[in-house]
Short mmCIF file of C-alpha atoms in Angstrom, two decimals:
data_model
loop_
_atom_site.label_atom_id
_atom_site.label_comp_id
_atom_site.label_asym_id
_atom_site.label_seq_id
_atom_site.Cartn_x
_atom_site.Cartn_y
_atom_site.Cartn_z
CA MET B 35 16.84 2.15 9.52
CA SER B 36 18.33 5.12 7.69
CA ARG B 37 17.84 8.62 9.02
CA LYS B 38 16.92 11.66 6.99
CA ILE B 39 19.36 14.51 7.34
CA TYR B 40 18.68 17.94 5.88
CA ILE B 41 21.49 20.46 5.69
CA ILE B 42 21.14 24.15 4.84
CA CYS B 43 24.34 25.88 3.67
CA VAL B 44 24.28 29.67 3.71
CA SER B 45 27.83 30.62 4.66
CA GLY B 46 30.64 30.97 2.18
CA THR B 47 33.41 30.39 4.71
CA ARG B 48 35.72 27.40 4.56
CA GLU B 49 34.97 26.04 8.03
CA LYS B 50 31.19 26.00 7.64
CA LEU B 51 31.24 24.54 4.13
CA GLN B 52 33.75 21.91 5.28
CA MET B 53 31.67 20.90 8.31
CA ALA B 54 28.51 20.65 6.20
CA ALA B 55 30.33 18.54 3.61
CA MET B 56 31.84 16.29 6.28
CA ILE B 57 28.43 15.61 7.77
CA ALA B 58 26.90 15.02 4.33
CA SER B 59 29.59 12.55 3.25
CA VAL B 60 29.83 10.60 6.50
CA ALA B 61 26.04 10.41 6.86
CA ALA B 62 25.77 9.22 3.25
CA ALA B 63 28.51 6.64 3.91
CA THR B 64 26.46 5.14 6.72
CA GLY B 65 23.33 4.92 4.60
CA ASP B 66 21.50 8.04 5.71
CA GLU B 67 19.34 9.97 3.27
CA VAL B 68 20.93 13.39 2.81
CA SER B 69 19.57 16.59 1.25
CA VAL B 70 21.61 19.78 1.11
CA PHE B 71 20.02 23.15 0.37
CA LEU B 72 22.57 25.55 -1.13
CA SER B 73 21.75 29.22 -0.68
CA MET B 74 23.21 32.67 0.02
CA ASN B 75 27.02 32.78 -0.05
CA ALA B 76 27.36 28.98 -0.31
CA LEU B 77 25.78 28.74 -3.74
CA PRO B 78 28.43 30.56 -5.84
CA TYR B 79 30.94 27.74 -5.17
CA PHE B 80 28.70 25.40 -7.13
CA VAL B 81 28.62 27.60 -10.23
CA GLN B 82 30.86 26.08 -12.91
CA GLY B 83 34.12 27.98 -13.23
CA HIS B 84 33.78 29.74 -9.85
CA ALA B 85 36.83 29.74 -7.54
CA VAL B 86 36.65 26.82 -5.09
CA ASP B 87 38.87 28.30 -2.37
CA ALA B 88 36.59 29.59 0.38
CA PRO B 89 38.04 32.21 2.74
CA ALA B 90 38.95 31.01 6.23
CA GLU B 91 36.92 32.34 9.13
CA GLY B 92 39.64 31.66 11.70
CA GLU B 93 42.56 29.53 12.79
CA LEU B 94 41.15 26.13 11.81
CA GLY B 95 40.20 27.31 8.36
CA ALA B 96 43.74 28.55 7.80
CA LEU B 97 45.15 25.23 9.03
CA MET B 98 42.84 23.27 6.74
CA ALA B 99 44.19 25.18 3.77
CA GLN B 100 47.71 23.90 4.50
CA LYS B 101 46.95 20.30 5.52
CA GLY B 102 45.65 17.33 3.59
CA VAL B 103 41.98 17.95 4.31
CA PRO B 104 39.68 16.72 1.54
CA PRO B 105 38.14 19.74 -0.28
CA PHE B 106 34.51 20.37 0.65
CA LYS B 107 33.32 20.02 -2.93
CA GLN B 108 34.93 16.60 -3.16
CA LEU B 109 33.13 15.55 0.04
CA PHE B 110 29.77 16.73 -1.28
CA LYS B 111 30.48 14.75 -4.46
CA TYR B 112 31.20 11.64 -2.37
CA ALA B 113 27.83 12.12 -0.66
CA VAL B 114 26.10 12.19 -4.05
CA GLU B 115 27.98 9.12 -5.27
CA LEU B 116 27.54 7.11 -2.07
CA SER B 117 23.86 7.52 -1.41
CA ASP B 118 22.39 9.76 -4.05
CA ALA B 119 22.49 12.74 -1.71
CA ALA B 120 20.60 15.67 -3.18
CA LEU B 121 22.41 18.99 -3.59
CA LEU B 122 19.59 21.46 -4.12
CA PRO B 123 20.25 25.02 -5.26
CA CYS B 124 18.03 27.70 -3.76
CA SER B 125 15.83 29.15 -6.49
CA MET B 126 15.84 32.59 -4.86
CA ALA B 127 19.66 32.74 -4.82
CA MET B 128 19.73 31.58 -8.43
CA ASP B 129 17.33 34.36 -9.41
CA LEU B 130 19.50 36.94 -7.62
CA MET B 131 22.64 35.66 -9.33
CA ARG B 132 20.81 35.43 -12.65
CA ILE B 133 22.02 31.91 -13.27
CA THR B 134 20.34 28.82 -14.71
CA LYS B 135 20.69 25.17 -13.72
CA ASP B 136 22.99 24.58 -16.71
CA GLU B 137 25.56 26.90 -15.17
CA LEU B 138 25.79 24.84 -11.97
CA ASP B 139 27.99 21.77 -11.37
CA PRO B 140 26.53 18.58 -12.88
CA GLU B 141 26.00 16.91 -9.48
CA VAL B 142 23.74 19.77 -8.35
CA GLY B 143 20.03 18.91 -8.53
CA PRO B 144 16.98 20.94 -9.59
CA PRO B 145 16.35 24.50 -8.35
CA THR B 146 14.34 24.24 -5.17
CA GLY B 147 12.30 26.71 -3.17
CA LEU B 148 12.60 27.02 0.57
CA THR B 149 8.97 26.09 1.09
CA ARG B 150 9.47 22.80 -0.73
CA PHE B 151 12.72 22.05 1.11
CA LEU B 152 11.22 22.75 4.54
CA SER B 153 8.17 20.72 3.68
CA ASP B 154 10.35 17.74 2.70
CA ALA B 155 12.44 18.22 5.86
CA GLU B 156 9.46 17.96 8.18
CA GLY B 157 10.23 15.36 10.82
CA GLY B 158 13.86 15.00 9.73
CA GLN B 159 17.00 16.39 11.25
CA LEU B 160 17.78 19.90 10.04
CA LEU B 161 21.27 21.40 10.35
CA THR B 162 22.25 24.89 9.24
CA PHE B 163 25.74 26.15 8.39
CA MET J 147 39.50 -16.35 -4.48
CA SER J 148 39.60 -13.48 -1.97
CA GLU J 149 42.16 -10.74 -2.41
CA SER J 150 44.07 -8.40 -0.16
CA LYS J 151 44.77 -4.76 -0.94
CA ILE J 152 46.58 -1.92 0.79
CA ILE J 153 45.12 1.60 0.64
CA ASP J 154 47.55 4.33 1.59
CA ALA J 155 45.60 7.26 3.04
CA CYS J 156 48.46 8.68 5.11
CA ASP J 157 48.61 12.47 5.53
CA THR J 158 44.94 13.01 4.81
CA TYR J 159 42.50 14.10 7.48
CA CYS J 160 38.99 13.05 8.49
CA PRO J 161 36.95 11.98 6.62
CA GLY J 162 39.52 11.45 3.83
CA PRO J 163 40.74 7.98 4.98
CA LEU J 164 37.14 6.76 5.38
CA MET J 165 36.17 8.01 1.92
CA GLU J 166 39.22 6.32 0.39
CA LEU J 167 38.35 3.05 2.12
CA ILE J 168 34.73 3.24 0.93
CA THR J 169 35.83 3.87 -2.66
CA TYR J 170 37.83 0.62 -2.63
CA MET J 171 35.22 -1.31 -0.61
CA LYS J 172 32.71 -0.65 -3.37
CA GLN J 173 35.03 -2.27 -5.91
CA ALA J 174 36.02 -5.23 -3.68
CA ASN J 175 34.34 -8.64 -3.59
CA VAL J 176 32.80 -10.22 -0.50
CA GLY J 177 35.60 -11.91 1.46
CA ASP J 178 38.32 -9.54 0.24
CA THR J 179 40.54 -7.91 2.84
CA LEU J 180 41.53 -4.25 2.63
CA GLU J 181 44.23 -2.68 4.76
CA LEU J 182 43.87 1.06 5.29
CA LEU J 183 47.00 3.01 6.26
CA SER J 184 46.28 6.26 8.07
CA THR J 185 48.17 8.80 10.15
CA ASP J 186 44.95 10.47 11.31
CA GLU J 187 44.24 9.61 14.95
CA GLY J 188 40.54 10.43 14.65
CA SER J 189 40.11 8.05 11.75
CA ALA J 190 41.71 5.23 13.74
CA ALA J 191 38.62 5.27 15.97
CA ASP J 192 36.09 6.46 13.41
CA VAL J 193 36.80 4.05 10.57
CA PRO J 194 36.18 0.90 12.71
CA GLU J 195 32.95 2.58 13.88
CA TRP J 196 31.82 2.84 10.25
CA ILE J 197 32.91 -0.75 9.53
CA HIS J 198 30.80 -2.06 12.44
CA LYS J 199 27.85 0.12 11.56
CA VAL J 200 27.58 -1.02 7.96
CA GLY J 201 28.23 -4.68 8.82
CA HIS J 202 31.76 -5.45 7.66
CA GLU J 203 34.44 -7.02 9.84
CA VAL J 204 37.46 -5.39 11.50
CA VAL J 205 40.26 -7.94 11.25
CA SER J 206 42.83 -5.85 13.12
CA ASN J 207 43.62 -2.27 14.05
CA GLU J 208 47.14 -1.41 15.17
CA LYS J 209 49.58 1.45 15.12
CA VAL J 210 53.02 0.69 13.72
CA GLU J 211 55.64 3.44 13.74
CA GLY J 212 53.08 6.24 13.71
CA VAL J 213 50.84 4.71 11.06
CA TRP J 214 47.49 3.05 11.79
CA HIS J 215 46.92 -0.21 9.93
CA ILE J 216 43.20 -0.97 9.86
CA LYS J 217 42.38 -4.30 8.24
CA VAL J 218 38.80 -4.87 7.18
CA ARG J 219 37.09 -7.82 5.53
CA LYS J 220 34.18 -7.11 3.21
CA ALA J 221 31.34 -9.16 4.69
CA LYS J 222 28.44 -8.45 2.35
#
């Protein structure tokens, strides 16, 4: 039976985005249902045309920049392709940034409020990065 | 007739080799054999774990001159 995994991304650092994307893609690859809530400093990376290089928080982040680690956005895309994972932009963060859904990457889903996300996540596994 | 294909995922890190394998597994037919080449030690243990979990078959898993050769048969 597939599990339901809910991931909240708030950090804009390379390590946290990478870990969230790794979990999303591997969980999706094993048939889990995955929903990712993109808010705070994580959301700008999903705006079309925004730089995709997230700053490293420490040693591992710096190493990842030099090695052949799959980019976090590619891993999130895999998750969407493999099991229809939902990448849900936080409506509050979108309001603050004054952006619309059309300005986000095509694989990003509908603007979602925190209340709705938490309500959907009830009983599932919730991870925050 | 079943086919055999080699996927070179050397020099990429977890979960890169797994994602490459899955991309080709989706295109393969039941009975086809895929051989994943990886230099990532973590993937050498993790990829067979995924293969078992989703119900395919590990044909062999060996390290030859620093490169893991993981052979998998698509079972369903």
